[in-house]
GROMACS .gro file of C-alpha atoms in nm:
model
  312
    1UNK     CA    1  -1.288   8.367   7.199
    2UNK     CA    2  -1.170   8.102   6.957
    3UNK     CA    3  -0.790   8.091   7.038
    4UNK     CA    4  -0.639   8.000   6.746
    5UNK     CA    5  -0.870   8.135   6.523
    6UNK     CA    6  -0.729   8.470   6.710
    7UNK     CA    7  -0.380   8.417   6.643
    8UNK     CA    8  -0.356   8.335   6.298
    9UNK     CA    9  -0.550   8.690   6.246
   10UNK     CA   10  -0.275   8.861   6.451
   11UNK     CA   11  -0.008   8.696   6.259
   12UNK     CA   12   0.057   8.994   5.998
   13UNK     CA   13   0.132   9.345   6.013
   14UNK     CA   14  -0.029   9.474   6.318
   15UNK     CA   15  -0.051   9.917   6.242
   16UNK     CA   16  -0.042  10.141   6.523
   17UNK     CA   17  -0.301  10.379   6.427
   18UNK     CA   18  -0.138  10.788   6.461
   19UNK     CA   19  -0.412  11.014   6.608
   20UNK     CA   20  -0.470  11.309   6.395
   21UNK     CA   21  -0.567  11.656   6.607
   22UNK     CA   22  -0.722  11.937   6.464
   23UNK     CA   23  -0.646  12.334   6.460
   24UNK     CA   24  -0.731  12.398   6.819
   25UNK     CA   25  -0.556  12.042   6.928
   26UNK     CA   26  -0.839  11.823   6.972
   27UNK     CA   27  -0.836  11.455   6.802
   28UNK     CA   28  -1.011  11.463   6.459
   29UNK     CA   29  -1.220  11.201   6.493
   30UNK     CA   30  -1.354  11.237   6.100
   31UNK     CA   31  -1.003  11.208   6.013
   32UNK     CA   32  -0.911  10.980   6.195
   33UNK     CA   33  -1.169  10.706   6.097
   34UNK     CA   34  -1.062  10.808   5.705
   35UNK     CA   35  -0.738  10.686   5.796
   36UNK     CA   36  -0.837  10.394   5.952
   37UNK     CA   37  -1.066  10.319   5.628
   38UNK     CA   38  -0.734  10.416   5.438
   39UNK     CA   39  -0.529  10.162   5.630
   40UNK     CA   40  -0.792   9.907   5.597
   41UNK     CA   41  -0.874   9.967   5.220
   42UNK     CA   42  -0.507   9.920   5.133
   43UNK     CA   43  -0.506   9.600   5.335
   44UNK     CA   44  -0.375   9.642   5.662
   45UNK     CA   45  -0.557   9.375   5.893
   46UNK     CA   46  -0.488   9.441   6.224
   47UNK     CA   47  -0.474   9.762   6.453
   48UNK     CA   48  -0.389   9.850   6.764
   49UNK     CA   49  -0.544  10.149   6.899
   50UNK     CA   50  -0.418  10.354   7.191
   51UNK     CA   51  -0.055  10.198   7.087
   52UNK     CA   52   0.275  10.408   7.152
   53UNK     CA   53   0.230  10.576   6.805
   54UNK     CA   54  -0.137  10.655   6.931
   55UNK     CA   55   0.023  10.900   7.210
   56UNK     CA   56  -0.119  10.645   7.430
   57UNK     CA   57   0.015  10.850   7.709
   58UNK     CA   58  -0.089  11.190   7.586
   59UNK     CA   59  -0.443  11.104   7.589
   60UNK     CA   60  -0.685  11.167   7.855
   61UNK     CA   61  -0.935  10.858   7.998
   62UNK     CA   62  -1.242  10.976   7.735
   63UNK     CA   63  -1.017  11.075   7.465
   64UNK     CA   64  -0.851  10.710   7.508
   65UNK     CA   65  -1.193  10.552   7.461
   66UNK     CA   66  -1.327  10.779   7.220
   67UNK     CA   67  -1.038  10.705   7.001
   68UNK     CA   68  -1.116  10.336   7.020
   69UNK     CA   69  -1.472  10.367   6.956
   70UNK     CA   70  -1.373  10.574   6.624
   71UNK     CA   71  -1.119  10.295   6.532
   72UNK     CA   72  -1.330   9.988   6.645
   73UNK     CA   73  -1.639  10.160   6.426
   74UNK     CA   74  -1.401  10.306   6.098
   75UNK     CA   75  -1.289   9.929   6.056
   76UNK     CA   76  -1.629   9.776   6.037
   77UNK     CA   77  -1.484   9.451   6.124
   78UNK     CA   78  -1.244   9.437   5.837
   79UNK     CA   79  -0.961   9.408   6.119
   80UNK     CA   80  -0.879   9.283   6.420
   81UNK     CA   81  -0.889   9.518   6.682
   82UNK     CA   82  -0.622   9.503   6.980
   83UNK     CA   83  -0.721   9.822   7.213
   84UNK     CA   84  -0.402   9.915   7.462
   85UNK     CA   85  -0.421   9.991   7.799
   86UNK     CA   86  -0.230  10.036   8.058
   87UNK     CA   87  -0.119  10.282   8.367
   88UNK     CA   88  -0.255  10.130   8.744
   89UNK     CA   89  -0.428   9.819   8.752
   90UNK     CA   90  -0.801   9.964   8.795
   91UNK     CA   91  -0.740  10.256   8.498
   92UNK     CA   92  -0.581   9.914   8.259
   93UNK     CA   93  -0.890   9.738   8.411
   94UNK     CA   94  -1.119   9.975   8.333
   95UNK     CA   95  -1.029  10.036   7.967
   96UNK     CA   96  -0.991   9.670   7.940
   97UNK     CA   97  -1.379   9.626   7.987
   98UNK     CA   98  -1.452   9.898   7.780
   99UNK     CA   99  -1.260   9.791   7.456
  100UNK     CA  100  -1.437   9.452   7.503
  101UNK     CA  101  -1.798   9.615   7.516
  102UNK     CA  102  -1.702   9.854   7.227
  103UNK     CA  103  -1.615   9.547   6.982
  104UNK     CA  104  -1.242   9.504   7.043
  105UNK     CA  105  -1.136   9.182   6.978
  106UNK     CA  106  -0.817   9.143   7.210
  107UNK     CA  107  -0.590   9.443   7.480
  108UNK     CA  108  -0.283   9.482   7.407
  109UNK     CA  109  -0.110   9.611   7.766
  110UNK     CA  110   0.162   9.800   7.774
  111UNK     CA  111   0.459   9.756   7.987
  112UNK     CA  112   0.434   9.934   8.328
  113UNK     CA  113   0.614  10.274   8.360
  114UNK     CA  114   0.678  10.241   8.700
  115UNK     CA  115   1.053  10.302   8.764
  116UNK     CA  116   1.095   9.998   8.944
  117UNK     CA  117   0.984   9.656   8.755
  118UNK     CA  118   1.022   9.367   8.937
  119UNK     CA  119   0.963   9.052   8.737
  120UNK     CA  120   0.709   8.857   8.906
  121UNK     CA  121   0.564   9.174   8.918
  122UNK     CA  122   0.511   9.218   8.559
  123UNK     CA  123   0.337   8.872   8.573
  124UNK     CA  124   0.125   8.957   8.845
  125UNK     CA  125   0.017   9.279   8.695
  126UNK     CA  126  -0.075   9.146   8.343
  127UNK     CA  127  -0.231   8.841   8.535
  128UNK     CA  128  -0.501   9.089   8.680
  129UNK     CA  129  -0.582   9.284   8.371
  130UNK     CA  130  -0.624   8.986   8.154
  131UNK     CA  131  -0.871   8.788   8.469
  132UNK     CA  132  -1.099   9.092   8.445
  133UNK     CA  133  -1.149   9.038   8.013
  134UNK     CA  134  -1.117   8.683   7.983
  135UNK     CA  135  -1.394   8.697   7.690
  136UNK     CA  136  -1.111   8.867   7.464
  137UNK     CA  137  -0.739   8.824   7.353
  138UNK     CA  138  -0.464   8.975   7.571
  139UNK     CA  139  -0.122   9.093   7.424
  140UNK     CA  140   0.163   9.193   7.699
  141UNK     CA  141   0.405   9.444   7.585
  142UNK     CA  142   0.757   9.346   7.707
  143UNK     CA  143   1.023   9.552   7.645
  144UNK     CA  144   1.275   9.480   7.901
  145UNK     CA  145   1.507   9.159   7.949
  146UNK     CA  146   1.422   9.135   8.293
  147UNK     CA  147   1.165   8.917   8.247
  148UNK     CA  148   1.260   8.586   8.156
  149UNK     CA  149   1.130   8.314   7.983
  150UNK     CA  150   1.013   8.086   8.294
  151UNK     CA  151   0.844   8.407   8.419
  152UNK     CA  152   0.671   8.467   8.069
  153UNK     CA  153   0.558   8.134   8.085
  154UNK     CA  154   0.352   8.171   8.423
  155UNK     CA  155   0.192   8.418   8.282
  156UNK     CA  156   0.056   8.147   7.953
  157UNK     CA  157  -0.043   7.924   8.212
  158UNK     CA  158  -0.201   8.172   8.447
  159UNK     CA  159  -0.456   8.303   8.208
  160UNK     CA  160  -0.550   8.135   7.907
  161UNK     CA  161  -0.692   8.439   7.724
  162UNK     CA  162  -0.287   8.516   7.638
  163UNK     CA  163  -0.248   8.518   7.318
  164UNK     CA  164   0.065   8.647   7.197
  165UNK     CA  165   0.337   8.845   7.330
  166UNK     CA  166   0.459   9.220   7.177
  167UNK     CA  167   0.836   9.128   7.258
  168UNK     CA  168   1.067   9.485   7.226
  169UNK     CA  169   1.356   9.397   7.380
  170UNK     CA  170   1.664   9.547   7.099
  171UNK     CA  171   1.893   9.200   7.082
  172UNK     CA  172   1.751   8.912   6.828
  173UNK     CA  173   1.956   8.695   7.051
  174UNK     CA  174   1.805   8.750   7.356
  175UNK     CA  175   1.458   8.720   7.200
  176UNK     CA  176   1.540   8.385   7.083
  177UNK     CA  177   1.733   8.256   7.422
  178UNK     CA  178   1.344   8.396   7.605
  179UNK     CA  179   1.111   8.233   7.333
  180UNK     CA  180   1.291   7.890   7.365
  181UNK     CA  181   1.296   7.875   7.727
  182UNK     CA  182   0.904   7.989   7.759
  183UNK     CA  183   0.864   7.653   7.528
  184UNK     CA  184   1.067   7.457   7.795
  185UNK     CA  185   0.814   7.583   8.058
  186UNK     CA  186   0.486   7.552   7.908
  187UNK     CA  187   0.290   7.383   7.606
  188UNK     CA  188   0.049   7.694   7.534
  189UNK     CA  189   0.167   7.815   7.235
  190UNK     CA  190   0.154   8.207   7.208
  191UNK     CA  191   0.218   8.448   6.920
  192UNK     CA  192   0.543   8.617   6.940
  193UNK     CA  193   0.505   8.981   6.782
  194UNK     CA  194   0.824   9.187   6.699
  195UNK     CA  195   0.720   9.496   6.813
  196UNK     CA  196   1.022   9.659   6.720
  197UNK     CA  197   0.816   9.741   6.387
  198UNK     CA  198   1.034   9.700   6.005
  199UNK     CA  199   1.354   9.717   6.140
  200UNK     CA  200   1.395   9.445   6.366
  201UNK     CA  201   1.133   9.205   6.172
  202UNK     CA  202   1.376   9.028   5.972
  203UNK     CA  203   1.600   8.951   6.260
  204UNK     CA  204   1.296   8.884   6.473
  205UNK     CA  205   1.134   8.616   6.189
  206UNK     CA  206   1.460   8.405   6.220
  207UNK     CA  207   1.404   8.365   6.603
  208UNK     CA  208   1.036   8.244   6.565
  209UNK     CA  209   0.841   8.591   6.541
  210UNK     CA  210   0.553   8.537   6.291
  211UNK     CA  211   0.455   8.943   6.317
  212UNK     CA  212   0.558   9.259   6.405
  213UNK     CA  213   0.366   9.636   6.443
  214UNK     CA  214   0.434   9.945   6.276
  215UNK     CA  215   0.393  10.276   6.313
  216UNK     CA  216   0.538  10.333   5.928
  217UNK     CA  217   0.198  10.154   5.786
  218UNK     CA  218   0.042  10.537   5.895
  219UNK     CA  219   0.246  10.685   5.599
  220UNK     CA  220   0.322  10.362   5.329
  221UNK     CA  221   0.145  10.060   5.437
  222UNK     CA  222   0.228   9.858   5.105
  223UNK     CA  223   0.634   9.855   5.250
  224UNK     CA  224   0.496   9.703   5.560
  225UNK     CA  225   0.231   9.457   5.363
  226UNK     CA  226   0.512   9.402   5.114
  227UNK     CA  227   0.792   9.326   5.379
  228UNK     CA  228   0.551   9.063   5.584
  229UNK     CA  229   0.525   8.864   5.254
  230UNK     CA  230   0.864   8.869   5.150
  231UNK     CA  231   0.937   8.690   5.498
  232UNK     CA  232   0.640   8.434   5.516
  233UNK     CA  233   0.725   8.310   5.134
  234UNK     CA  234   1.121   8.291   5.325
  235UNK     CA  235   1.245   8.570   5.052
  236UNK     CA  236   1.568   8.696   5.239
  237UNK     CA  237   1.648   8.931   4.990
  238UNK     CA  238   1.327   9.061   4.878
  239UNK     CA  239   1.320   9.165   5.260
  240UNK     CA  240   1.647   9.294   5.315
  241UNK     CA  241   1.579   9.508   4.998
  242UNK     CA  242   1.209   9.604   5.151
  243UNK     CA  243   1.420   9.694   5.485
  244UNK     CA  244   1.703   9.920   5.289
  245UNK     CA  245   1.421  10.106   5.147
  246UNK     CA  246   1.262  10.242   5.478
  247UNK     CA  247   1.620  10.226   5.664
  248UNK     CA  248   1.615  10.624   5.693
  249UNK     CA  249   1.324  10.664   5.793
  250UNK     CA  250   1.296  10.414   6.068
  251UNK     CA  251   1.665  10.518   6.176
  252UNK     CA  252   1.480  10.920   6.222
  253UNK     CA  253   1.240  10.758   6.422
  254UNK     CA  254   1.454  10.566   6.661
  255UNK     CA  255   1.715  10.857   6.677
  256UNK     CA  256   1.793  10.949   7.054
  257UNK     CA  257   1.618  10.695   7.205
  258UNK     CA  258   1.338  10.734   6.950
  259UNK     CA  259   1.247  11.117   7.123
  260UNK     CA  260   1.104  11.188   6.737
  261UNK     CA  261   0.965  10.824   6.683
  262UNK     CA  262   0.572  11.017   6.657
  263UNK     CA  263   0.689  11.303   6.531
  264UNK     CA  264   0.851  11.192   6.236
  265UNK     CA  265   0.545  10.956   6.128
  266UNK     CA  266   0.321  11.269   6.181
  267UNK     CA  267   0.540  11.482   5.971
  268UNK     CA  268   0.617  11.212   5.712
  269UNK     CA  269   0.214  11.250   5.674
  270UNK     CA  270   0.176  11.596   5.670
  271UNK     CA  271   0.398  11.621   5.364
  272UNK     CA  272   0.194  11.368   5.231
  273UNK     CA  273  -0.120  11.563   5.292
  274UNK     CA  274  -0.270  11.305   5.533
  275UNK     CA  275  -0.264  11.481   5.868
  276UNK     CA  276  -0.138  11.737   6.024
  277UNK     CA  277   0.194  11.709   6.230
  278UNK     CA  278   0.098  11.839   6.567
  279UNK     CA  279   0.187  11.624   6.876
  280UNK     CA  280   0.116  11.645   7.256
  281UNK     CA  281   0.382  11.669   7.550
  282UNK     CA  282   0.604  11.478   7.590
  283UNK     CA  283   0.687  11.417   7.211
  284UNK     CA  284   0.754  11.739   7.059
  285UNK     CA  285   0.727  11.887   6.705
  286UNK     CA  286   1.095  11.880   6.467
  287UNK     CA  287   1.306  12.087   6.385
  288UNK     CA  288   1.326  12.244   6.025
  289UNK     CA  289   1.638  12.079   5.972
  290UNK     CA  290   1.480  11.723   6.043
  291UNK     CA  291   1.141  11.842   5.848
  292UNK     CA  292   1.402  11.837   5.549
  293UNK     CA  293   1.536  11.482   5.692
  294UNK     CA  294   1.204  11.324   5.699
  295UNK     CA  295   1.153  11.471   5.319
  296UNK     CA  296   1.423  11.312   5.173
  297UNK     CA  297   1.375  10.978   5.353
  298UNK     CA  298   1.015  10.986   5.195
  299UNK     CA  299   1.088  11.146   4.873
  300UNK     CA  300   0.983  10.821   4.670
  301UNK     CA  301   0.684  10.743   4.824
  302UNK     CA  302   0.525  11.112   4.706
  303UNK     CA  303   0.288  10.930   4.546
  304UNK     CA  304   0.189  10.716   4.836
  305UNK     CA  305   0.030  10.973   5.028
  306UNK     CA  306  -0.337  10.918   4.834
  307UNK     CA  307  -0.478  11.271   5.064
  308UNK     CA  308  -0.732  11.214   5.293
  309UNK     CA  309  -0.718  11.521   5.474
  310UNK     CA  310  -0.476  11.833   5.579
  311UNK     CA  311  -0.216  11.884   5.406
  312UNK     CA  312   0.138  12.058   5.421
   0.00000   0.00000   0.00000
């Protein structure tokens, strides 16, 4: 693993990949590697697999790999791929190995789901998973403020393979206040990834991020392409203009604790004629009422759609 080489190919837009099912609720794994292609032919780099937007926890064990294998193979190594894993230590372990073997070039693991997180905890848990891979990249998921700088940077200096950080914690301010006292702590440097996705980015860029994901590349990945640049050439309003235009959207998405965040991406693409709109338990399909929300959030970007697959 050449370290730095690896984080200047994270720093951009990294997509979390949807995962289309067919009629009798299997994944599509033809249409899903077109939309991978799609993704990578309109320049999306980087992809995270197996990602929140990826049902991650919908998925069986062999459906989680499968759907790795498809993405790993669709982008031909036209992207950097970031599998996530997650669940116990052995399961994250296990799918850890695997995305190295198939051609993954970093994990990205997600934040325990255990009710009770204990901070040290968090550091000891990621400090397993990424021991077992140290060949490839490793990207923690942190989404609660719990964890604190100092404890963030034990983790850097515990194993070496840490490359960035997905940092989802909802207050710019406390992003900043963790990111500067990690660099009082250690002198790895590490990627910071907003992984609230478009709507946080700008606030995220002023506090040091230098990427962020998105699930909204699935439906319209020149916004996403088109906000990253707007914020590396420092164009404030070219990105606050970018992040008016996808406000509705994103604001369905989060809605209620973001209960629709999959569903409205899925449905944004069905009208689109990209994929159909089922999801699995625990997300849950919309109502007509929001169908008609997500339509006229979307209604400029008809043309965007460029049909791969079902449509509406």
């Amino acid at each position: 693993m050449n370290r730095d080489a690896l984080i200047a190919r994270l720093s951009t837009v990294v997509g979390i990949p949807v995962v289309p099912y067919d009629e009798t609720g299997a994944i599509d794994h033809p249409l899903l590697a077109d939309l991978i292609r799609r993704l990578v032919d309109r320049g999306v780099t980087a992809l995270t697999p197996n990602g929140n937007t990826g049902e991650f926890y919908a998925l069986s064990p062999e459906e989680r790999r499968a759907v790795l294998k498809t993405v790993t193979d669709a982008a031909a190594g036209s992207a950097v791929i970031i599998g996530g894993v997650g669940l116990d230590i052995a399961t994250a372990v296990a799918d850890a190995r695997f995305a190295r073997d198939a051609g993954a070039d970093a994990i990205m693991i997600h934040q325990p789901v255990l009710p009770y997180l204990s901070p040290e905890g968090w550091v000891d848990y990621n400090l397993a998973i990424a021991a077992a891979v140290p060949e490839i990249g490793v990207v923690p998921y942190l989404s609660t403020p719990i964890v604190t700088g100092r404890q963030i940077a034990r983790l850097i200096d515990g194993a070496p393979n840490v490359v960035a950080l997905k940092y989802s914690v909802p207050d710019p301010v406390v992003f900043a206040t963790t990111r500067s006292e990690v660099a009082e702590h250690t002198a790895s440097e590490v990627l910071w990834i907003a992984g609230l996705a478009e709507s946080y980015a700008p606030a995220y860029w002023q506090g040091g991020a230098r990427a962020f994901t998105s699930g909204l590349v699935n439906v319209v990945p020149e916004k996403s392409l088109a906000m990253l640049a707007a914020l590396q050439r420092g164009d404030a309003g070219g990105a606050e203009e970018l992040w008016r235009s996808i406000r509705q959207f994103e604001y369905l998405r989060a809605r209620d604790r973001s209960a629709d965040n999959v569903s409205v991406v899925k449905e944004a693409m069905q009208q689109l004629g990209l994929c159909r709109r089922e999801v699995r338990p625990p997300s849950a399909p919309l109502t007509a009422a929001a169908r008609d929300e997500v339509r006229e959030s979307i209604a400029e970007w008809a043309t965007a759609g460029a049909p791969v697959g079902a449509g509406a």
